[in-house]
PDB file of C-alpha atoms in Angstrom:
ATOM      1  CA  UNK A   4      -9.677   4.951  -1.630  1.00  0.00           C
ATOM      2  CA  UNK A   5     -11.507   2.601  -2.509  1.00  0.00           C
ATOM      3  CA  UNK A   6     -11.652  -0.694  -4.438  1.00  0.00           C
ATOM      4  CA  UNK A   7     -12.573  -4.045  -4.511  1.00  0.00           C
ATOM      5  CA  UNK A   8     -16.124  -2.779  -2.189  1.00  0.00           C
ATOM      6  CA  UNK A   9     -13.921  -1.574   0.631  1.00  0.00           C
ATOM      7  CA  UNK A  10     -11.840   0.782   1.746  1.00  0.00           C
ATOM      8  CA  UNK A  11      -7.833   0.589   1.411  1.00  0.00           C
ATOM      9  CA  UNK A  12      -6.018   3.589   1.894  1.00  0.00           C
ATOM     10  CA  UNK A  13      -5.960   6.973   3.353  1.00  0.00           C
ATOM     11  CA  UNK A  14      -4.023   9.653   1.040  1.00  0.00           C
ATOM     12  CA  UNK A  15      -1.446  11.957   2.524  1.00  0.00           C
ATOM     13  CA  UNK A  16      -1.668  13.522  -1.320  1.00  0.00           C
ATOM     14  CA  UNK A  17      -3.713  12.850  -4.826  1.00  0.00           C
ATOM     15  CA  UNK A  18      -2.329  14.747  -7.884  1.00  0.00           C
ATOM     16  CA  UNK A  19      -5.803  16.582  -9.815  1.00  0.00           C
ATOM     17  CA  UNK A  20      -8.504  14.386 -11.799  1.00  0.00           C
ATOM     18  CA  UNK A  21      -7.421  15.378 -15.009  1.00  0.00           C
ATOM     19  CA  UNK A  22      -9.653  15.207 -18.609  1.00  0.00           C
ATOM     20  CA  UNK A  23      -8.499  16.105 -21.420  1.00  0.00           C
ATOM     21  CA  UNK A  24     -10.454  17.140 -25.294  1.00  0.00           C
ATOM     22  CA  UNK A  25      -8.755  17.564 -27.949  1.00  0.00           C
ATOM     23  CA  UNK A  26     -10.253  19.759 -30.986  1.00  0.00           C
ATOM     24  CA  UNK A  27     -11.045  19.353 -34.040  1.00  0.00           C
ATOM     25  CA  UNK A  28     -10.657  21.861 -36.428  1.00  0.00           C
ATOM     26  CA  UNK A  29     -12.431  21.960 -40.457  1.00  0.00           C
ATOM     27  CA  UNK A  30     -13.994  23.911 -42.512  1.00  0.00           C
ATOM     28  CA  UNK A  31     -17.300  23.887 -44.098  1.00  0.00           C
ATOM     29  CA  UNK A  32     -17.335  22.923 -47.990  1.00  0.00           C
ATOM     30  CA  UNK A  33     -16.185  25.037 -50.206  1.00  0.00           C
ATOM     31  CA  UNK A  34     -15.923  27.929 -47.156  1.00  0.00           C
ATOM     32  CA  UNK A  35     -12.371  29.075 -46.716  1.00  0.00           C
ATOM     33  CA  UNK A  36     -12.753  31.963 -44.878  1.00  0.00           C
ATOM     34  CA  UNK A  37     -12.888  30.405 -41.498  1.00  0.00           C
ATOM     35  CA  UNK A  38     -11.916  27.093 -39.201  1.00  0.00           C
ATOM     36  CA  UNK A  39     -15.255  25.253 -37.371  1.00  0.00           C
ATOM     37  CA  UNK A  40     -13.967  23.745 -34.526  1.00  0.00           C
ATOM     38  CA  UNK A  41     -15.588  20.470 -33.070  1.00  0.00           C
ATOM     39  CA  UNK A  42     -14.882  17.730 -29.823  1.00  0.00           C
ATOM     40  CA  UNK A  43     -12.742  15.609 -30.568  1.00  0.00           C
ATOM     41  CA  UNK A  44     -11.134  12.501 -28.433  1.00  0.00           C
ATOM     42  CA  UNK A  45     -11.517  13.240 -24.749  1.00  0.00           C
ATOM     43  CA  UNK A  46      -8.337  11.475 -22.392  1.00  0.00           C
ATOM     44  CA  UNK A  47      -8.490  11.217 -19.097  1.00  0.00           C
ATOM     45  CA  UNK A  48      -5.181  12.122 -17.611  1.00  0.00           C
ATOM     46  CA  UNK A  49      -2.948  10.250 -14.847  1.00  0.00           C
ATOM     47  CA  UNK A  50      -2.920  10.720 -11.185  1.00  0.00           C
ATOM     48  CA  UNK A  51      -0.484   9.973  -7.877  1.00  0.00           C
ATOM     49  CA  UNK A  52      -1.733   8.431  -5.037  1.00  0.00           C
ATOM     50  CA  UNK A  53       0.467   9.298  -1.801  1.00  0.00           C
ATOM     51  CA  UNK A  54       0.402   7.490   0.957  1.00  0.00           C
ATOM     52  CA  UNK A  55       3.043   7.155   3.566  1.00  0.00           C
ATOM     53  CA  UNK A  56       4.668   3.766   4.563  1.00  0.00           C
ATOM     54  CA  UNK A  57       2.730   1.843   6.195  1.00  0.00           C
ATOM     55  CA  UNK A  58       2.393  -2.551   6.976  1.00  0.00           C
ATOM     56  CA  UNK A  59      -0.154  -2.414   4.436  1.00  0.00           C
ATOM     57  CA  UNK A  60      -0.247  -4.230   1.559  1.00  0.00           C
ATOM     58  CA  UNK A  61      -2.839  -3.053  -0.331  1.00  0.00           C
ATOM     59  CA  UNK A  62      -0.377  -0.433  -3.089  1.00  0.00           C
ATOM     60  CA  UNK A  63       1.821  -3.355  -3.326  1.00  0.00           C
ATOM     61  CA  UNK A  64      -0.367  -6.402  -4.429  1.00  0.00           C
ATOM     62  CA  UNK A  65      -1.679  -3.900  -6.541  1.00  0.00           C
ATOM     63  CA  UNK A  66       1.332  -2.511  -8.432  1.00  0.00           C
ATOM     64  CA  UNK A  67       2.057  -6.591  -8.181  1.00  0.00           C
ATOM     65  CA  UNK A  68      -0.151  -7.296 -10.635  1.00  0.00           C
ATOM     66  CA  UNK A  69       1.443  -5.491 -14.010  1.00  0.00           C
ATOM     67  CA  UNK A  70       5.019  -6.437 -12.784  1.00  0.00           C
ATOM     68  CA  UNK A  71       6.009  -9.000 -10.184  1.00  0.00           C
ATOM     69  CA  UNK A  72       9.837  -9.497  -9.369  1.00  0.00           C
ATOM     70  CA  UNK A  73       9.123 -12.583  -7.890  1.00  0.00           C
ATOM     71  CA  UNK A  74       6.938 -14.290 -10.315  1.00  0.00           C
ATOM     72  CA  UNK A  75       6.886 -12.541 -13.594  1.00  0.00           C
ATOM     73  CA  UNK A  76       4.038 -15.108 -15.008  1.00  0.00           C
ATOM     74  CA  UNK A  77       0.991 -13.419 -13.465  1.00  0.00           C
ATOM     75  CA  UNK A  78      -1.541 -13.597 -15.089  1.00  0.00           C
ATOM     76  CA  UNK A  79      -2.704  -9.538 -16.255  1.00  0.00           C
ATOM     77  CA  UNK A  80      -6.055 -10.716 -15.970  1.00  0.00           C
ATOM     78  CA  UNK A  81      -7.418  -8.273 -13.005  1.00  0.00           C
ATOM     79  CA  UNK A  82      -4.414  -5.525 -12.775  1.00  0.00           C
ATOM     80  CA  UNK A  83      -7.697  -3.140 -14.042  1.00  0.00           C
ATOM     81  CA  UNK A  84      -9.843  -1.863 -10.221  1.00  0.00           C
ATOM     82  CA  UNK A  85     -13.278   0.807 -10.480  1.00  0.00           C
ATOM     83  CA  UNK A  86     -12.223   3.444  -7.694  1.00  0.00           C
ATOM     84  CA  UNK A  87     -13.957   5.463  -5.685  1.00  0.00           C
ATOM     85  CA  UNK A  88     -12.426   8.823  -4.240  1.00  0.00           C
ATOM     86  CA  UNK A  89     -14.478  10.008  -1.334  1.00  0.00           C
ATOM     87  CA  UNK A  90     -13.344  13.337   0.042  1.00  0.00           C
ATOM     88  CA  UNK A  91     -14.733  13.843   3.556  1.00  0.00           C
ATOM     89  CA  UNK A  92     -15.358  17.689   5.317  1.00  0.00           C
ATOM     90  CA  UNK A  93     -13.714  18.955   9.279  1.00  0.00           C
ATOM     91  CA  UNK A  94     -16.415  16.732  10.748  1.00  0.00           C
ATOM     92  CA  UNK A  95     -16.080  13.599   8.792  1.00  0.00           C
ATOM     93  CA  UNK A  96     -18.929  13.689   7.299  1.00  0.00           C
ATOM     94  CA  UNK A  97     -18.272  12.025   3.478  1.00  0.00           C
ATOM     95  CA  UNK A  98     -20.062  15.129   1.401  1.00  0.00           C
ATOM     96  CA  UNK A  99     -18.012  14.139  -2.569  1.00  0.00           C
ATOM     97  CA  UNK A 100     -17.320  11.412  -4.334  1.00  0.00           C
ATOM     98  CA  UNK A 101     -14.911  10.836  -7.550  1.00  0.00           C
ATOM     99  CA  UNK A 102     -15.555   6.965  -9.581  1.00  0.00           C
ATOM    100  CA  UNK A 103     -12.474   6.477 -11.274  1.00  0.00           C
ATOM    101  CA  UNK A 104     -12.507   3.848 -14.005  1.00  0.00           C
ATOM    102  CA  UNK A 105     -10.684   0.792 -15.726  1.00  0.00           C
ATOM    103  CA  UNK A 106      -7.411   1.646 -13.501  1.00  0.00           C
ATOM    104  CA  UNK A 107      -4.030   0.137 -13.635  1.00  0.00           C
ATOM    105  CA  UNK A 108      -1.008   0.684 -11.842  1.00  0.00           C
ATOM    106  CA  UNK A 109       1.964   2.420 -14.248  1.00  0.00           C
ATOM    107  CA  UNK A 110       4.411   3.499 -11.408  1.00  0.00           C
ATOM    108  CA  UNK A 111       5.144   2.151  -8.199  1.00  0.00           C
ATOM    109  CA  UNK A 112       7.905   4.224  -5.785  1.00  0.00           C
ATOM    110  CA  UNK A 113       7.764   1.358  -2.264  1.00  0.00           C
ATOM    111  CA  UNK A 114      10.233   3.014  -0.797  1.00  0.00           C
ATOM    112  CA  UNK A 115      10.588   6.980  -1.648  1.00  0.00           C
ATOM    113  CA  UNK A 116      14.633   8.764  -0.793  1.00  0.00           C
ATOM    114  CA  UNK A 117      15.605   8.363   3.123  1.00  0.00           C
ATOM    115  CA  UNK A 118      18.384  11.788   4.146  1.00  0.00           C
ATOM    116  CA  UNK A 119      18.328  11.325   7.956  1.00  0.00           C
ATOM    117  CA  UNK A 120      19.305  14.715   7.668  1.00  0.00           C
ATOM    118  CA  UNK A 121      15.491  15.736   7.160  1.00  0.00           C
ATOM    119  CA  UNK A 122      12.060  15.286   9.615  1.00  0.00           C
ATOM    120  CA  UNK A 123      10.013  14.007   6.656  1.00  0.00           C
ATOM    121  CA  UNK A 124       7.665  11.553   6.436  1.00  0.00           C
ATOM    122  CA  UNK A 125       8.510   8.159   4.421  1.00  0.00           C
ATOM    123  CA  UNK A 126       6.015   8.444   1.763  1.00  0.00           C
ATOM    124  CA  UNK A 127       5.300   5.317  -1.563  1.00  0.00           C
ATOM    125  CA  UNK A 128       3.015   6.535  -4.256  1.00  0.00           C
ATOM    126  CA  UNK A 129       1.173   4.384  -7.411  1.00  0.00           C
ATOM    127  CA  UNK A 130       1.016   6.291 -10.187  1.00  0.00           C
ATOM    128  CA  UNK A 131      -2.246   5.030 -12.433  1.00  0.00           C
ATOM    129  CA  UNK A 132      -3.227   5.219 -15.500  1.00  0.00           C
ATOM    130  CA  UNK A 133      -7.600   5.305 -16.032  1.00  0.00           C
ATOM    131  CA  UNK A 134      -9.596   5.506 -18.452  1.00  0.00           C
ATOM    132  CA  UNK A 135     -12.351   7.238 -17.385  1.00  0.00           C
ATOM    133  CA  UNK A 136     -13.965   9.489 -14.106  1.00  0.00           C
ATOM    134  CA  UNK A 137     -17.142  10.755 -12.630  1.00  0.00           C
ATOM    135  CA  UNK A 138     -18.593  12.611  -9.501  1.00  0.00           C
ATOM    136  CA  UNK A 139     -20.352  10.672  -7.946  1.00  0.00           C
ATOM    137  CA  UNK A 140     -24.124  12.441  -7.755  1.00  0.00           C
ATOM    138  CA  UNK A 141     -25.608  10.754  -5.527  1.00  0.00           C
ATOM    139  CA  UNK A 142     -23.587  12.745  -2.809  1.00  0.00           C
ATOM    140  CA  UNK A 143     -24.914  16.129  -1.445  1.00  0.00           C
ATOM    141  CA  UNK A 144     -23.561  18.569   0.507  1.00  0.00           C
ATOM    142  CA  UNK A 145     -24.564  17.497   3.893  1.00  0.00           C
ATOM    143  CA  UNK A 146     -26.662  19.775   6.799  1.00  0.00           C
ATOM    144  CA  UNK A 147     -24.326  21.307   8.991  1.00  0.00           C
TER     145      UNK A 147
END
């Protein structure tokens, strides 16, 4: 994940990028025999980013832009960010990039449930809302 022009986080998991366009049903004039369908408003689903708990404060600082427990008077002036999600192949070559626009944190999990009976890693997460996303056409499949 990249925001503010630099790499921020390596992720252990990310939910899918999904968009949905509503269907608008209508009829032409006096034709009652069948419906016509047209595209309506498109919405972009939230996505969740997960990473192991580290000392890096990037997730927490961004989440605190919307709701800070220690400074509730913080301005919302810069709480939105444009993100880039880079996908790499097994040879560590960049093969695909998606750009996410006007994102903000709607949910932040700082400390996961802890269970001494398991050997699981501690994972923190942010759920981000976005206004749109698109695949970056500048990145092509690298040569093997």
